[in-house]
CSV table of C-alpha atoms in Angstrom, one decimal:
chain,number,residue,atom,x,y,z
A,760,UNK,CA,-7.8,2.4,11.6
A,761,UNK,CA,-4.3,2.6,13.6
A,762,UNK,CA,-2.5,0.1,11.5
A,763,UNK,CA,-3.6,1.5,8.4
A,764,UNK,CA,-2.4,5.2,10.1
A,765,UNK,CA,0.8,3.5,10.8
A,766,UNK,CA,1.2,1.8,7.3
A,767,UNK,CA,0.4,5.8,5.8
A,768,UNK,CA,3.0,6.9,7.8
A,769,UNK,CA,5.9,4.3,7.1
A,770,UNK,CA,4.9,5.4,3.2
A,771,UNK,CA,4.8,8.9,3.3
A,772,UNK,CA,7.9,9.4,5.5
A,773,UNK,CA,10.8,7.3,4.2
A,774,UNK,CA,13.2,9.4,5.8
A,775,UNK,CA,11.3,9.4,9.2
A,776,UNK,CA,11.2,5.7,9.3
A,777,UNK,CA,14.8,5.7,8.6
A,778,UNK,CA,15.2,7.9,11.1
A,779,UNK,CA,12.9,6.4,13.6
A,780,UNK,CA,14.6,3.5,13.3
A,781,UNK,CA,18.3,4.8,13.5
A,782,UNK,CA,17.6,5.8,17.2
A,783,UNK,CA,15.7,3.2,18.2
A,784,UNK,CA,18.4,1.0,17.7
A,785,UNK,CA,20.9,3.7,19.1
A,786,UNK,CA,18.8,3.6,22.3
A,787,UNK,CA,18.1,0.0,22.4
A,788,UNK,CA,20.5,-1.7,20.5
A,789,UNK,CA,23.0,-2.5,23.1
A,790,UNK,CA,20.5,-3.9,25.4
A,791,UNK,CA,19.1,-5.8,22.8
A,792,UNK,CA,22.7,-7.5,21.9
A,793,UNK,CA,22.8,-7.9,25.7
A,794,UNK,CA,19.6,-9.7,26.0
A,795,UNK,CA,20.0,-12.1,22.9
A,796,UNK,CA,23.8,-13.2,23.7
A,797,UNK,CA,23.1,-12.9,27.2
A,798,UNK,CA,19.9,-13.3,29.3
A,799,UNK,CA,17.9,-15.0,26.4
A,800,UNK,CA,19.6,-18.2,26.3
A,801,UNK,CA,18.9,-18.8,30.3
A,802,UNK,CA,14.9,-19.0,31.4
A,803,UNK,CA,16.1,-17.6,34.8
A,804,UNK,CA,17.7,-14.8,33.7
A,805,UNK,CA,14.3,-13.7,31.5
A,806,UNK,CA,12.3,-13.8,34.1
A,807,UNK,CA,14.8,-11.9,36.5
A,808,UNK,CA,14.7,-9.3,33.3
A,809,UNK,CA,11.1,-9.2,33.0
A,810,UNK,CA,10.9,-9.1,37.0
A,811,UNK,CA,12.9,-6.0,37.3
A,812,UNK,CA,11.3,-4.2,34.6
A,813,UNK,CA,8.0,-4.6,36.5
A,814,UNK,CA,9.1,-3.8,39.5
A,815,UNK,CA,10.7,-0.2,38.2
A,816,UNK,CA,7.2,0.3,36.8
A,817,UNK,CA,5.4,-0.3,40.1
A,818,UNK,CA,7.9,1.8,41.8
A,819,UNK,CA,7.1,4.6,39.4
A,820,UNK,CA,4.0,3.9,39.6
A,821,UNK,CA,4.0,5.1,43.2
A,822,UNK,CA,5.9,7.7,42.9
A,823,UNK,CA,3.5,9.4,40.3
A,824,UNK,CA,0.5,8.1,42.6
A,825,UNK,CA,2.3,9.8,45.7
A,826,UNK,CA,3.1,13.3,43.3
A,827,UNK,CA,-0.6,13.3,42.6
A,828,UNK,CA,-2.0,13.2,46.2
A,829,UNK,CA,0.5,15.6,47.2
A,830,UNK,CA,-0.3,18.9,46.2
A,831,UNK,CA,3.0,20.8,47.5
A,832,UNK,CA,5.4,18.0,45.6
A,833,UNK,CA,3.6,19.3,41.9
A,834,UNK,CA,4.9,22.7,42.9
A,835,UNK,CA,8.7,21.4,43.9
A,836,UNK,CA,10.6,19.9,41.2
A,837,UNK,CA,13.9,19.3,43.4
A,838,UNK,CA,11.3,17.3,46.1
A,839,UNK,CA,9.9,15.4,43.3
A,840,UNK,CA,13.0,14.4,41.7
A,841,UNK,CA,14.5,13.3,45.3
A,842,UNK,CA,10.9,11.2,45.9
A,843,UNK,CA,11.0,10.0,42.7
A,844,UNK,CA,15.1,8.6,43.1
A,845,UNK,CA,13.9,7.4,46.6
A,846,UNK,CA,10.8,5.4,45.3
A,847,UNK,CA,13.2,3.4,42.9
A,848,UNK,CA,15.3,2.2,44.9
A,849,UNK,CA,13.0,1.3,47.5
A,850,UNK,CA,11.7,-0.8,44.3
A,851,UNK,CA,15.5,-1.9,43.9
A,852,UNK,CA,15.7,-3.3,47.5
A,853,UNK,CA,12.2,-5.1,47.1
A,854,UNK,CA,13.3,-6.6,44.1
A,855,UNK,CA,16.5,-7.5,45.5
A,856,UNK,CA,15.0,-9.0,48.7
A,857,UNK,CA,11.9,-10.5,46.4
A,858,UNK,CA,14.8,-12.6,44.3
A,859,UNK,CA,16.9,-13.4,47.6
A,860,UNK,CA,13.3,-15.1,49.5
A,861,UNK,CA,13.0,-17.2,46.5
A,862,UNK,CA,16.8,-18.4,46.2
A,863,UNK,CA,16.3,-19.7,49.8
A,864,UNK,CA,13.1,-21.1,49.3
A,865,UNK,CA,14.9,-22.5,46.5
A,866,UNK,CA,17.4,-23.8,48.0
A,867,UNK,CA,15.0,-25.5,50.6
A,868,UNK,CA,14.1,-27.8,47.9
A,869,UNK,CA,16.8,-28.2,45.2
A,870,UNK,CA,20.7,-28.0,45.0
A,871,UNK,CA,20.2,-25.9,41.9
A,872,UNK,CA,20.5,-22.0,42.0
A,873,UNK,CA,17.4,-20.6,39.8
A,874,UNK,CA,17.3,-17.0,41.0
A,875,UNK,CA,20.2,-15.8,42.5
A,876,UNK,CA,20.8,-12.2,42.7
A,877,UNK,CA,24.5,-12.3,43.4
A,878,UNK,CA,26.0,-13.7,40.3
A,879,UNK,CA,26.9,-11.2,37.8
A,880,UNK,CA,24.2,-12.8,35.1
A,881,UNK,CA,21.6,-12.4,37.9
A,882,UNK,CA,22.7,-8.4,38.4
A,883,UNK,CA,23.7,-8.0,34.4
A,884,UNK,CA,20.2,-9.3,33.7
A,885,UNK,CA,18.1,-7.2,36.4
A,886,UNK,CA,19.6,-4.2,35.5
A,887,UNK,CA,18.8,-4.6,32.4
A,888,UNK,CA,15.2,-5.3,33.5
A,889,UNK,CA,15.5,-1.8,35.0
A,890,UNK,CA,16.7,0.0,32.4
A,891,UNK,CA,14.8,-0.8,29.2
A,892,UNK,CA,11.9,-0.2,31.3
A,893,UNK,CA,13.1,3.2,32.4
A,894,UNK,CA,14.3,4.0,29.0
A,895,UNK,CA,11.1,3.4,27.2
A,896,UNK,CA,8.7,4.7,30.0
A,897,UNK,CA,11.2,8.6,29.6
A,898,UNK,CA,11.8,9.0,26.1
A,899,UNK,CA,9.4,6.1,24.1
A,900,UNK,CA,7.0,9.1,23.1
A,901,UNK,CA,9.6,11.2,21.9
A,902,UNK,CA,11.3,8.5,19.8
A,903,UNK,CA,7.7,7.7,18.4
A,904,UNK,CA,7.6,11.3,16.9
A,905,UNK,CA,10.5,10.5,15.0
A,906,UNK,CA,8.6,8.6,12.5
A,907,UNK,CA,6.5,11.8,10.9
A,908,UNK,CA,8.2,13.8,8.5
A,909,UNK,CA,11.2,15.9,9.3
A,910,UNK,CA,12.9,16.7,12.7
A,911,UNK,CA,13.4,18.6,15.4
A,912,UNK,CA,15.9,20.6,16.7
A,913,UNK,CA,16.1,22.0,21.0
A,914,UNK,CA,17.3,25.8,20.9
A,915,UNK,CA,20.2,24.3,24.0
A,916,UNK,CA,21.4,21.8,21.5
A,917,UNK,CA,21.0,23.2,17.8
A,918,UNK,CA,23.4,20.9,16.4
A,919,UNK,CA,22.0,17.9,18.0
A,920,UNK,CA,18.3,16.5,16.7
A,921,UNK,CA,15.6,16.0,19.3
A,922,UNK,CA,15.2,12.5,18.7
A,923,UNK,CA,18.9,11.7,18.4
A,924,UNK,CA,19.3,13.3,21.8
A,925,UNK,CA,16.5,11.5,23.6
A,926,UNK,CA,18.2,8.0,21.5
A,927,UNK,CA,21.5,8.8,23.5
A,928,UNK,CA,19.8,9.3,26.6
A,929,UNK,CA,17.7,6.2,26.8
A,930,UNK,CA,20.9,4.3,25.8
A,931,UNK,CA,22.6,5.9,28.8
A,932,UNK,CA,19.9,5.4,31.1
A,933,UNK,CA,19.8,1.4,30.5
A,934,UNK,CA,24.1,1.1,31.1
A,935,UNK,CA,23.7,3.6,33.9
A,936,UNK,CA,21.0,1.1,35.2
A,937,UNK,CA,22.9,-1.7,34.7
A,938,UNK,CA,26.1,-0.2,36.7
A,939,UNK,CA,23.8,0.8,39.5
A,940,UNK,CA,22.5,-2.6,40.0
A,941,UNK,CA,25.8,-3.8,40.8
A,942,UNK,CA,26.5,-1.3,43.0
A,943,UNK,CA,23.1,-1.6,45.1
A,944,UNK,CA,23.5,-5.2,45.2
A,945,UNK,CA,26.6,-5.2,46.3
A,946,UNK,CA,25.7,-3.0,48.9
A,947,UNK,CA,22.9,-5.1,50.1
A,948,UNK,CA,24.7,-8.4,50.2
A,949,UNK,CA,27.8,-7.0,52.2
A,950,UNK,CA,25.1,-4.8,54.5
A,951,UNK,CA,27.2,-1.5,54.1
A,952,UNK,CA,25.7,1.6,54.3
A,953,UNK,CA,27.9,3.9,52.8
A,954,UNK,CA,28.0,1.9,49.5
A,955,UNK,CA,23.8,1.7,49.9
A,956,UNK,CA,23.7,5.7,50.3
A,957,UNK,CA,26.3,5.8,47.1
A,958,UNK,CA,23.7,3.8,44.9
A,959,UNK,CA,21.2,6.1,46.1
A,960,UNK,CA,23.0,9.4,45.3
């Protein structure tokens, strides 16, 4: 009954499809040029990918499990946003530590690097990992909308559609990802904490 929904849909709303898809390559299309010239070609660099984006979804994870059991955080929106930013990157740090274990266990037993987090592949793929997770998790649903018939229009940004908005954000959320992986991991493998507290902030 879904698919045949779905195939109603793509019939009835020509210009919704088009527009569905216009953003969904707006918000993805980069990352998908990054992934197929980029991470696809190397094994090791899916799996960090795939690794990454699993371990942003268990962080969130937590975080919506720790919002839930805490009464006063659903009333607090600054607390839940700082718990939320903190539960990441204590995801980020696993991750990071997760990849550098297996390097030396690795290493133990071969010559050849398979999961490095310190070369820039390594961080270029994770964060990507990171970010296409985050970006679909925040503003999937809205770009799914985007497939009925017409659009919709925020009164703070009347000039701007709805979906093209969320399209830009999600785009932005997977480079901003991407930048902040290099930063944390640099910050981790030179043990500073100022530049740890930077990735945070």
């Amino acid at each position: 009954i879904s698919l045949v929904r779905w195939r109603f849909i793509l019939l009835a709303s020509g210009m919704g499809f088009l527009l569905f898809s216009g953003c969904t390559m707006i918000a993805l299309g980069p990352a998908i040029a990054v992934f197929l010239l980029v991470v696809s070609p190397n094994a090791n660099l899916v799996i960090l990918s795939t690794l990454s984006g699993f371990i942003w979804i268990c962080s969130i994870s937590m975080a919506a499990i720790l919002w839930l059991m805490i009464p006063p955080l659903q009333g607090f929106l600054a607390i839940s946003l700082i718990e939320g930013v903190v539960s990441q990157e204590i995801g980020r740090y696993a991750y990071y530590q997760l990849c550098a274990a297996a390097e030396r266990r690795v290493a133990a037993l071969s010559s050849q690097k398979l999961f490095s987090p310190n070369n820039f592949d390594s961080i270029l793929a994770s964060g990507l990992g990171f970010g296409v997770a985050s970006a679909l998790v925040r503003v999937g649903s809205t770009l799914e909308r985007a497939v009925g018939p017409g659009t919709s229009y925020a009164a703070a940004c009347p000039a701007m559609s709805v979906y093209l908005n969320a399209a830009l954000h999600a785009c932005l959320t997977v480079a901003f990802n991407v930048f902040l992986m290099v930063v944390a991991v640099d910050a981790y493998r030179s043990r500073a904490k100022w530049r740890g507290a930077a990735a945070v902030a």
